Amino acid sequence: MDFAGIASLIYLPIERIICNGLKMYVVESKGGAIACMLLALFFLGTWPAIMTLLERRGRLPQHTYLDYTMTNLLAAVIIALTFGEIGSSTPEKPNFIAQLSQDNWPSILFAMAGGVVLSLGNLSTQYAWAFVGLSVTEVITASITVVIGTTLNYFLDDKINRAQILFPGVGCFLIAVCLGSAVHSSNAADNKAKLKGAGYSPTSNGALTNEELRNLEKGTGIIEEAKAGTAEFLLELEKRRAIKVFGKSTIVGLSITFFAGVCFSLFSPAFNLATNDQWHTLKEGVPHLVVYTAFFYFSVSCFVIALILNITFLYLPVLDLPRSSFKAYINDWNGRGWALLAGLLCGFGNGLQFMGGQAAGYAAADAVQALPLVSTFWGILLFGEYQKSSRRTYVLLFGMLFMFIVAVGVLMASSGHRK
């Protein structure tokens, strides 16, 4: 290749970057949308594992969530001030700063409503993880989100996604949910058998007797000394974790999980309404909220609700957690870095989901609700979930993960293109 050919290879990509810089950067291609969804899937499946790890190490969830919510908002600000400010502002697609002064309050309220329900859902799941487990909690909440949220987004997006592909994908999620429930049931039976073999006899609701609880409190050792999957591991974990689950009914955890799932199913349709104004609430001539501005308002409301509730829970804790204080939170540096990282991962994951949804349809972007695939991987790798379980549990676990993989592929294949 001659010098001119080499120069053209260098110049043409730079020319495209410069030309694209003349307008705000918006994901428009189907390939770009799918790339956003895949990256969001990894981020959104990883941050719950970090939060769960901190709770299992004894850090109060109120402390963890306050750290998390700081960087979650920071991620939205970074996205707004970078992607939202690239290039010059146009009347049709104003930049982030330019749009802050426009009369678009109806859309802002939809975005903030989405942030409120997401914050309530995330806040709920940090307690559900302790009761129901990381994998099962994510499976149930993701399934509710797909069944309700994806259906709402399909109609809000004027059916730009291919229904003949989209709804079979929803069906795959439902199958995965049924398998996930079976995995939980089978694994619970395995754990019950392990505890019984070690001299502990959980009652029918999963609780230990008073005498067994007293024996547990007298135990010694640290969790790393017990092998994952053994009865000793389960007992040592209960002593160390922040949220005590022995002696409590799993119905509490399941109720929290279903509440979180309903919250999660509503935040994406609310964001969809904020950016596309399908109900024509904006005045004539006022441009729609760009995805970056909507995400900023979305994250602000998410931050405010989380701040109010978690500071309240410091002084009025729920589920028998110990009372804390704002001063105690400020001085608690144990695991703070991990909590801050979790907030960044969740913030960037949500932002990427919305960027992909604006291009390919929010119904297709709900493919990121296959995040239990990632969470289950971290659950097995970090927490020893399903270790030393029965063959039946392993078969069901494989079936659940396989159906999630199929569901992700099918929902992404249903991607359309917004005009």
Tab-separated table of C-alpha atoms in Angstrom:
chain	number	residue	atom	x	y	z
A	1	MET	CA	0.000	0.000	0.000
A	2	ASP	CA	1.397	3.467	-0.938
A	3	PHE	CA	1.625	6.513	1.312
A	4	ALA	CA	-1.617	8.013	-0.052
A	5	GLY	CA	-3.525	4.854	0.822
A	6	ILE	CA	-2.157	4.827	4.361
A	7	ALA	CA	-3.011	8.517	4.757
A	8	SER	CA	-6.596	7.898	3.637
A	9	LEU	CA	-7.030	5.149	6.227
A	10	ILE	CA	-6.010	7.618	8.922
A	11	TYR	CA	-7.847	10.656	7.553
A	12	LEU	CA	-11.283	9.135	6.838
A	13	PRO	CA	-12.033	7.975	10.435
A	14	ILE	CA	-10.860	11.369	11.751
A	15	GLU	CA	-13.088	13.126	9.221
A	16	ARG	CA	-16.074	11.066	10.371
A	17	ILE	CA	-15.365	11.953	14.006
A	18	ILE	CA	-15.139	15.655	13.167
A	19	CYS	CA	-18.350	15.550	11.124
A	20	ASN	CA	-20.187	13.670	13.829
A	21	GLY	CA	-18.975	16.270	16.301
A	22	LEU	CA	-21.088	18.912	14.532
A	23	LYS	CA	-24.187	17.473	16.208
A	24	MET	CA	-24.969	15.828	19.505
A	25	TYR	CA	-23.895	12.205	19.671
A	26	VAL	CA	-26.928	9.925	19.626
A	27	VAL	CA	-26.893	6.167	19.118
A	28	GLU	CA	-28.842	5.589	15.914
A	29	SER	CA	-27.656	2.293	14.433
A	30	LYS	CA	-28.985	-1.113	15.409
A	31	GLY	CA	-25.430	-2.362	15.961
A	32	GLY	CA	-24.648	0.528	18.281
A	33	ALA	CA	-27.845	-0.099	20.211
A	34	ILE	CA	-27.009	-3.780	20.691
A	35	ALA	CA	-23.479	-2.879	21.847
A	36	CYS	CA	-25.004	-0.542	24.455
A	37	MET	CA	-27.370	-3.288	25.625
A	38	LEU	CA	-24.578	-5.861	26.016
A	39	LEU	CA	-22.398	-3.489	28.032
A	40	ALA	CA	-25.401	-2.446	30.132
A	41	LEU	CA	-26.198	-6.118	30.734
A	42	PHE	CA	-22.746	-6.693	32.232
A	43	PHE	CA	-22.823	-3.553	34.398
A	44	LEU	CA	-26.382	-4.102	35.660
A	45	GLY	CA	-25.662	-7.727	36.468
A	46	THR	CA	-22.459	-6.930	38.373
A	47	TRP	CA	-23.412	-4.137	40.789
A	48	PRO	CA	-25.935	-6.275	42.750
A	49	ALA	CA	-23.180	-8.827	43.399
A	50	ILE	CA	-20.984	-6.097	44.910
A	51	MET	CA	-23.807	-4.890	47.166
A	52	THR	CA	-24.563	-8.464	48.240
A	53	LEU	CA	-20.890	-9.081	49.014
A	54	LEU	CA	-20.796	-6.099	51.378
A	55	GLU	CA	-23.965	-7.199	53.204
A	56	ARG	CA	-22.557	-10.693	53.645
A	57	ARG	CA	-19.431	-9.130	55.167
A	58	GLY	CA	-21.554	-7.336	57.763
A	59	ARG	CA	-21.804	-3.802	56.358
A	60	LEU	CA	-25.159	-2.159	57.034
A	61	PRO	CA	-27.200	-1.820	53.812
A	62	GLN	CA	-28.104	1.786	54.729
A	63	HIS	CA	-24.408	2.719	54.685
A	64	THR	CA	-23.778	0.853	51.427
A	65	TYR	CA	-26.769	2.365	49.654
A	66	LEU	CA	-25.884	5.932	50.663
A	67	ASP	CA	-22.429	5.474	49.103
A	68	TYR	CA	-23.942	3.800	46.043
A	69	THR	CA	-26.455	6.565	45.394
A	70	MET	CA	-23.731	9.263	45.342
A	71	THR	CA	-21.817	7.738	42.445
A	72	ASN	CA	-25.020	6.613	40.735
A	73	LEU	CA	-25.909	10.309	40.337
A	74	LEU	CA	-22.319	11.118	39.377
A	75	ALA	CA	-22.542	8.698	36.431
A	76	ALA	CA	-25.611	10.551	35.094
A	77	VAL	CA	-23.840	13.909	35.413
A	78	ILE	CA	-20.795	12.552	33.553
A	79	ILE	CA	-22.968	11.200	30.739
A	80	ALA	CA	-24.929	14.472	30.475
A	81	LEU	CA	-21.813	16.670	30.375
A	82	THR	CA	-20.003	14.473	27.820
A	83	PHE	CA	-22.381	12.751	25.399
A	84	GLY	CA	-25.052	15.375	26.059
A	85	GLU	CA	-22.710	18.255	25.220
A	86	ILE	CA	-20.830	16.861	22.198
A	87	GLY	CA	-21.244	19.117	19.172
A	88	SER	CA	-23.436	22.144	18.652
A	89	SER	CA	-27.013	22.444	19.927
A	90	THR	CA	-29.863	22.345	17.392
A	91	PRO	CA	-33.550	23.299	17.837
A	92	GLU	CA	-34.594	19.689	17.215
A	93	LYS	CA	-31.929	18.135	19.476
A	94	PRO	CA	-30.711	20.691	21.993
A	95	ASN	CA	-27.682	19.932	24.097
A	96	PHE	CA	-28.017	19.126	27.783
A	97	ILE	CA	-27.259	22.611	29.119
A	98	ALA	CA	-29.490	24.305	26.535
A	99	GLN	CA	-32.422	22.051	27.379
A	100	LEU	CA	-32.320	22.761	31.116
A	101	SER	CA	-34.007	26.161	30.582
A	102	GLN	CA	-36.793	24.937	28.255
A	103	ASP	CA	-40.458	24.548	29.222
A	104	ASN	CA	-40.542	20.755	29.252
A	105	TRP	CA	-41.841	20.036	32.748
A	106	PRO	CA	-44.359	17.327	31.734
A	107	SER	CA	-41.518	15.219	30.317
A	108	ILE	CA	-39.296	16.032	33.304
A	109	LEU	CA	-41.990	14.746	35.662
A	110	PHE	CA	-42.225	11.460	33.721
A	111	ALA	CA	-38.433	11.084	33.942
A	112	MET	CA	-38.450	11.833	37.665
A	113	ALA	CA	-41.313	9.395	38.252
A	114	GLY	CA	-39.192	6.710	36.593
A	115	GLY	CA	-36.324	7.575	38.932
A	116	VAL	CA	-38.580	7.294	41.989
A	117	VAL	CA	-39.808	3.775	41.156
A	118	LEU	CA	-36.299	2.618	40.234
A	119	SER	CA	-34.951	3.918	43.541
A	120	LEU	CA	-37.702	2.119	45.464
A	121	GLY	CA	-36.984	-1.071	43.527
A	122	ASN	CA	-33.225	-0.925	44.099
A	123	LEU	CA	-33.715	-0.102	47.762
A	124	SER	CA	-36.046	-3.085	48.166
A	125	THR	CA	-33.760	-5.580	46.459
A	126	GLN	CA	-30.859	-4.903	48.822
A	127	TYR	CA	-33.007	-6.480	51.558
A	128	ALA	CA	-34.482	-9.179	49.306
A	129	TRP	CA	-31.011	-10.465	48.357
A	130	ALA	CA	-30.413	-11.512	51.961
A	131	PHE	CA	-33.702	-13.408	52.262
A	132	VAL	CA	-34.166	-14.968	48.829
A	133	GLY	CA	-30.630	-14.989	47.434
A	134	LEU	CA	-28.990	-13.005	44.657
A	135	SER	CA	-29.896	-15.295	41.754
A	136	VAL	CA	-33.554	-15.876	42.607
A	137	THR	CA	-34.191	-12.222	43.493
A	138	GLU	CA	-32.805	-11.085	40.148
A	139	VAL	CA	-34.745	-13.759	38.246
A	140	ILE	CA	-38.104	-12.811	39.788
A	141	THR	CA	-37.659	-9.046	39.452
A	142	ALA	CA	-36.353	-9.360	35.892
A	143	SER	CA	-39.288	-11.549	34.862
A	144	ILE	CA	-41.873	-9.134	36.241
A	145	THR	CA	-40.068	-6.278	34.503
A	146	VAL	CA	-40.084	-8.079	31.163
A	147	VAL	CA	-43.693	-9.247	31.291
A	148	ILE	CA	-45.135	-5.871	32.360
A	149	GLY	CA	-42.530	-3.322	31.252
A	150	THR	CA	-41.723	-4.796	27.847
A	151	THR	CA	-45.401	-5.051	26.954
A	152	LEU	CA	-45.968	-1.401	27.907
A	153	ASN	CA	-42.907	-0.283	25.943
A	154	TYR	CA	-43.998	-2.223	22.876
A	155	PHE	CA	-47.224	-0.232	22.623
A	156	LEU	CA	-45.637	3.070	23.655
A	157	ASP	CA	-43.035	2.665	20.889
A	158	ASP	CA	-45.822	2.347	18.305
A	159	LYS	CA	-44.960	-1.329	17.809
A	160	ILE	CA	-41.592	-0.650	16.125
A	161	ASN	CA	-40.314	-3.973	17.481
A	162	ARG	CA	-41.271	-7.143	15.649
A	163	ALA	CA	-43.996	-8.747	17.732
A	164	GLN	CA	-43.466	-12.201	16.207
A	165	ILE	CA	-39.954	-12.162	17.693
A	166	LEU	CA	-40.458	-9.949	20.743
A	167	PHE	CA	-43.202	-11.900	22.485
A	168	PRO	CA	-41.591	-15.325	22.014
A	169	GLY	CA	-38.615	-13.696	23.769
A	170	VAL	CA	-40.908	-12.719	26.629
A	171	GLY	CA	-42.076	-16.326	26.699
A	172	CYS	CA	-38.462	-17.487	27.035
A	173	PHE	CA	-38.112	-15.260	30.086
A	174	LEU	CA	-41.208	-16.824	31.622
A	175	ILE	CA	-39.771	-20.312	31.089
A	176	ALA	CA	-36.519	-19.178	32.692
A	177	VAL	CA	-38.499	-17.813	35.634
A	178	CYS	CA	-40.227	-21.150	36.179
A	179	LEU	CA	-36.845	-22.873	36.061
A	180	GLY	CA	-35.444	-20.260	38.457
A	181	SER	CA	-38.205	-20.960	40.944
A	182	ALA	CA	-37.461	-24.664	40.658
A	183	VAL	CA	-33.749	-23.968	41.220
A	184	HIS	CA	-34.560	-22.031	44.388
A	185	SER	CA	-36.848	-24.781	45.678
A	186	SER	CA	-34.323	-27.503	44.935
A	187	ASN	CA	-31.405	-25.571	46.435
A	188	ALA	CA	-33.435	-24.735	49.566
A	189	ALA	CA	-34.130	-28.437	50.021
A	190	ASP	CA	-30.399	-29.161	49.606
A	191	ASN	CA	-29.491	-26.568	52.265
A	192	LYS	CA	-32.120	-27.909	54.625
A	193	ALA	CA	-30.633	-31.382	54.278
A	194	LYS	CA	-27.114	-30.023	54.951
A	195	LEU	CA	-28.232	-28.238	58.116
A	196	LYS	CA	-30.131	-31.281	59.311
A	197	GLY	CA	-27.063	-33.457	58.787
A	198	ALA	CA	-25.042	-31.021	60.913
A	199	GLY	CA	-27.512	-31.270	63.791
A	200	TYR	CA	-29.681	-28.271	62.895
A	201	SER	CA	-33.318	-28.813	61.968
A	202	PRO	CA	-34.942	-25.886	60.170
A	203	THR	CA	-38.680	-25.685	60.713
A	204	SER	CA	-41.175	-25.814	57.873
A	205	ASN	CA	-40.831	-22.071	57.226
A	206	GLY	CA	-37.038	-22.277	57.006
A	207	ALA	CA	-36.326	-21.030	60.538
A	208	LEU	CA	-34.135	-22.627	63.191
A	209	THR	CA	-35.405	-23.486	66.647
A	210	ASN	CA	-34.560	-21.234	69.623
A	211	GLU	CA	-32.052	-23.750	70.964
A	212	GLU	CA	-30.297	-23.963	67.598
A	213	LEU	CA	-30.136	-20.175	67.379
A	214	ARG	CA	-28.502	-20.057	70.823
A	215	ASN	CA	-25.976	-22.674	69.730
A	216	LEU	CA	-25.259	-20.665	66.607
A	217	GLU	CA	-24.556	-17.517	68.621
A	218	LYS	CA	-21.952	-19.445	70.652
A	219	GLY	CA	-20.132	-20.587	67.521
A	220	THR	CA	-16.610	-19.497	66.651
A	221	GLY	CA	-14.526	-19.131	63.528
A	222	ILE	CA	-14.718	-17.008	60.398
A	223	ILE	CA	-16.547	-17.666	57.164
A	224	GLU	CA	-13.411	-18.244	55.099
A	225	GLU	CA	-12.576	-21.303	57.219
A	226	ALA	CA	-15.727	-23.122	56.131
A	227	LYS	CA	-15.940	-24.594	52.636
A	228	ALA	CA	-18.628	-23.104	50.395
A	229	GLY	CA	-21.718	-25.242	50.173
A	230	THR	CA	-21.331	-26.889	53.574
A	231	ALA	CA	-23.612	-26.522	56.591
A	232	GLU	CA	-20.782	-24.824	58.466
A	233	PHE	CA	-20.532	-22.248	55.683
A	234	LEU	CA	-24.262	-21.464	55.933
A	235	LEU	CA	-24.073	-21.098	59.714
A	236	GLU	CA	-20.953	-18.931	59.701
A	237	LEU	CA	-22.515	-16.736	57.018
A	238	GLU	CA	-25.548	-16.108	59.217
A	239	LYS	CA	-23.334	-14.978	62.087
A	240	ARG	CA	-21.388	-12.525	59.968
A	241	ARG	CA	-23.966	-10.940	57.666
A	242	ALA	CA	-25.713	-7.619	58.396
A	243	ILE	CA	-29.275	-8.879	57.776
A	244	LYS	CA	-30.101	-11.945	59.867
A	245	VAL	CA	-32.394	-14.336	58.008
A	246	PHE	CA	-32.558	-17.405	60.238
A	247	GLY	CA	-35.824	-17.414	62.158
A	248	LYS	CA	-37.609	-15.256	59.585
A	249	SER	CA	-40.134	-16.447	57.036
A	250	THR	CA	-39.074	-16.390	53.376
A	251	ILE	CA	-42.489	-14.860	52.604
A	252	VAL	CA	-41.051	-11.556	53.804
A	253	GLY	CA	-38.263	-11.766	51.245
A	254	LEU	CA	-40.559	-12.858	48.441
A	255	SER	CA	-42.989	-10.013	49.184
A	256	ILE	CA	-40.156	-7.488	49.019
A	257	THR	CA	-38.952	-9.088	45.786
A	258	PHE	CA	-42.332	-8.877	44.064
A	259	PHE	CA	-42.708	-5.248	45.148
A	260	ALA	CA	-39.293	-4.490	43.650
A	261	GLY	CA	-40.256	-6.255	40.415
A	262	VAL	CA	-43.367	-4.104	39.994
A	263	CYS	CA	-41.269	-0.953	40.569
A	264	PHE	CA	-38.689	-2.075	37.997
A	265	SER	CA	-41.413	-2.778	35.426
A	266	LEU	CA	-42.529	0.866	35.478
A	267	PHE	CA	-39.306	2.887	35.293
A	268	SER	CA	-38.488	2.125	31.637
A	269	PRO	CA	-42.002	2.998	30.297
A	270	ALA	CA	-41.875	6.242	32.318
A	271	PHE	CA	-38.514	7.092	30.753
A	272	ASN	CA	-39.926	6.202	27.340
A	273	LEU	CA	-42.745	8.725	27.840
A	274	ALA	CA	-40.236	11.335	28.998
A	275	THR	CA	-38.114	11.124	25.842
A	276	ASN	CA	-40.778	10.500	23.191
A	277	ASP	CA	-43.889	12.294	24.548
A	278	GLN	CA	-46.347	9.735	23.157
A	279	TRP	CA	-49.159	11.367	25.169
A	280	HIS	CA	-48.444	14.829	23.653
A	281	THR	CA	-48.028	16.652	26.946
A	282	LEU	CA	-45.432	19.150	25.673
A	283	LYS	CA	-46.408	22.507	24.200
A	284	GLU	CA	-46.144	22.876	20.435
A	285	GLY	CA	-42.613	23.659	19.316
A	286	VAL	CA	-40.952	22.398	22.492
A	287	PRO	CA	-38.461	19.639	21.589
A	288	HIS	CA	-38.583	16.271	23.290
A	289	LEU	CA	-36.166	15.630	26.125
A	290	VAL	CA	-32.984	14.128	24.731
A	291	VAL	CA	-32.001	10.884	26.416
A	292	TYR	CA	-29.137	12.490	28.339
A	293	THR	CA	-31.279	15.268	29.837
A	294	ALA	CA	-34.029	12.807	30.744
A	295	PHE	CA	-31.483	10.517	32.384
A	296	PHE	CA	-30.144	13.420	34.450
A	297	TYR	CA	-33.579	14.274	35.883
A	298	PHE	CA	-34.287	10.553	36.290
A	299	SER	CA	-31.125	10.127	38.370
A	300	VAL	CA	-31.721	13.266	40.457
A	301	SER	CA	-35.093	11.972	41.671
A	302	CYS	CA	-33.568	8.525	42.240
A	303	PHE	CA	-30.866	10.175	44.374
A	304	VAL	CA	-33.284	12.299	46.431
A	305	ILE	CA	-35.599	9.375	47.300
A	306	ALA	CA	-32.657	7.138	48.208
A	307	LEU	CA	-31.108	9.849	50.383
A	308	ILE	CA	-34.335	10.514	52.305
A	309	LEU	CA	-35.220	6.851	52.869
A	310	ASN	CA	-31.758	5.618	53.814
A	311	ILE	CA	-31.066	8.441	56.259
A	312	THR	CA	-34.448	7.632	57.816
A	313	PHE	CA	-33.488	3.942	58.007
A	314	LEU	CA	-30.282	4.879	59.824
A	315	TYR	CA	-32.337	6.023	62.814
A	316	LEU	CA	-35.460	3.892	62.240
A	317	PRO	CA	-34.075	0.603	60.838
A	318	VAL	CA	-36.268	-2.130	59.378
A	319	LEU	CA	-36.057	-5.941	59.603
A	320	ASP	CA	-34.383	-5.859	63.036
A	321	LEU	CA	-31.217	-4.173	61.759
A	322	PRO	CA	-29.173	-2.266	64.351
A	323	ARG	CA	-29.729	1.467	64.724
A	324	SER	CA	-27.065	3.679	63.200
A	325	SER	CA	-26.441	7.405	62.676
A	326	PHE	CA	-25.173	9.762	60.006
A	327	LYS	CA	-21.918	10.171	61.936
A	328	ALA	CA	-21.473	6.383	62.035
A	329	TYR	CA	-22.082	6.260	58.291
A	330	ILE	CA	-19.443	8.950	57.617
A	331	ASN	CA	-16.877	7.019	59.676
A	332	ASP	CA	-17.679	3.623	58.087
A	333	TRP	CA	-14.966	3.130	55.448
A	334	ASN	CA	-15.200	-0.659	55.427
A	335	GLY	CA	-16.108	-1.516	51.827
A	336	ARG	CA	-16.878	2.082	50.824
A	337	GLY	CA	-14.819	1.821	47.641
A	338	TRP	CA	-16.833	-1.203	46.508
A	339	ALA	CA	-20.123	0.588	47.216
A	340	LEU	CA	-18.990	3.612	45.195
A	341	LEU	CA	-18.021	1.303	42.324
A	342	ALA	CA	-21.466	-0.350	42.446
A	343	GLY	CA	-23.112	3.058	42.031
A	344	LEU	CA	-21.001	3.867	38.978
A	345	LEU	CA	-21.733	0.499	37.363
A	346	CYS	CA	-25.476	0.863	37.916
A	347	GLY	CA	-25.503	4.477	36.694
A	348	PHE	CA	-23.597	3.780	33.490
A	349	GLY	CA	-25.597	0.574	32.966
A	350	ASN	CA	-28.916	2.424	33.124
A	351	GLY	CA	-27.578	5.175	30.862
A	352	LEU	CA	-26.428	2.674	28.233
A	353	GLN	CA	-29.783	0.881	28.413
A	354	PHE	CA	-31.633	4.117	27.687
A	355	MET	CA	-29.234	5.089	24.894
A	356	GLY	CA	-29.833	1.744	23.199
A	357	GLY	CA	-33.581	1.905	23.832
A	358	GLN	CA	-33.908	5.323	22.215
A	359	ALA	CA	-32.390	3.901	19.034
A	360	ALA	CA	-33.828	0.395	18.817
A	361	GLY	CA	-36.956	0.594	20.963
A	362	TYR	CA	-37.247	0.352	24.732
A	363	ALA	CA	-38.963	-3.024	24.452
A	364	ALA	CA	-35.857	-4.498	22.810
A	365	ALA	CA	-33.609	-2.707	25.322
A	366	ASP	CA	-35.383	-4.674	28.050
A	367	ALA	CA	-33.089	-7.503	26.962
A	368	VAL	CA	-30.788	-6.191	29.706
A	369	GLN	CA	-33.281	-7.742	32.145
A	370	ALA	CA	-31.362	-10.939	31.477
A	371	LEU	CA	-28.948	-9.550	34.059
A	372	PRO	CA	-29.639	-12.575	36.328
A	373	LEU	CA	-27.374	-14.417	33.884
A	374	VAL	CA	-24.477	-12.225	35.043
A	375	SER	CA	-25.619	-12.080	38.675
A	376	THR	CA	-25.850	-15.870	38.861
A	377	PHE	CA	-22.303	-16.132	37.513
A	378	TRP	CA	-21.056	-13.794	40.264
A	379	GLY	CA	-23.208	-15.623	42.820
A	380	ILE	CA	-21.504	-18.911	41.976
A	381	LEU	CA	-18.014	-17.414	41.705
A	382	LEU	CA	-18.059	-15.094	44.741
A	383	PHE	CA	-20.597	-16.576	47.136
A	384	GLY	CA	-20.403	-20.290	46.486
A	385	GLU	CA	-24.102	-20.481	45.575
A	386	TYR	CA	-25.183	-23.995	44.530
A	387	GLN	CA	-21.884	-25.583	45.561
A	388	LYS	CA	-22.291	-29.131	46.832
A	389	SER	CA	-25.904	-29.101	45.655
A	390	SER	CA	-27.776	-32.027	44.149
A	391	ARG	CA	-27.628	-33.081	40.495
A	392	ARG	CA	-31.253	-31.964	40.098
A	393	THR	CA	-30.295	-28.437	41.184
A	394	TYR	CA	-27.436	-28.307	38.686
A	395	VAL	CA	-29.650	-29.471	35.809
A	396	LEU	CA	-32.282	-26.856	36.635
A	397	LEU	CA	-29.605	-24.167	36.995
A	398	PHE	CA	-28.185	-24.977	33.558
A	399	GLY	CA	-31.674	-24.889	32.051
A	400	MET	CA	-32.384	-21.479	33.610
A	401	LEU	CA	-29.141	-19.966	32.320
A	402	PHE	CA	-29.677	-21.433	28.853
A	403	MET	CA	-33.177	-19.957	28.601
A	404	PHE	CA	-31.871	-16.560	29.687
A	405	ILE	CA	-29.265	-16.683	26.899
A	406	VAL	CA	-31.995	-17.507	24.386
A	407	ALA	CA	-34.227	-14.734	25.755
A	408	VAL	CA	-31.484	-12.120	25.397
A	409	GLY	CA	-30.813	-13.101	21.797
A	410	VAL	CA	-34.485	-13.110	20.844
A	411	LEU	CA	-35.253	-9.720	22.423
A	412	MET	CA	-32.236	-8.142	20.723
A	413	ALA	CA	-33.298	-9.679	17.408
A	414	SER	CA	-36.651	-7.910	17.736
A	415	SER	CA	-34.922	-4.490	17.616
A	416	GLY	CA	-36.574	-1.989	15.341
A	417	HIS	CA	-35.550	1.531	14.362
A	418	ARG	CA	-37.149	4.693	15.688
A	419	LYS	CA	-38.043	7.174	12.950
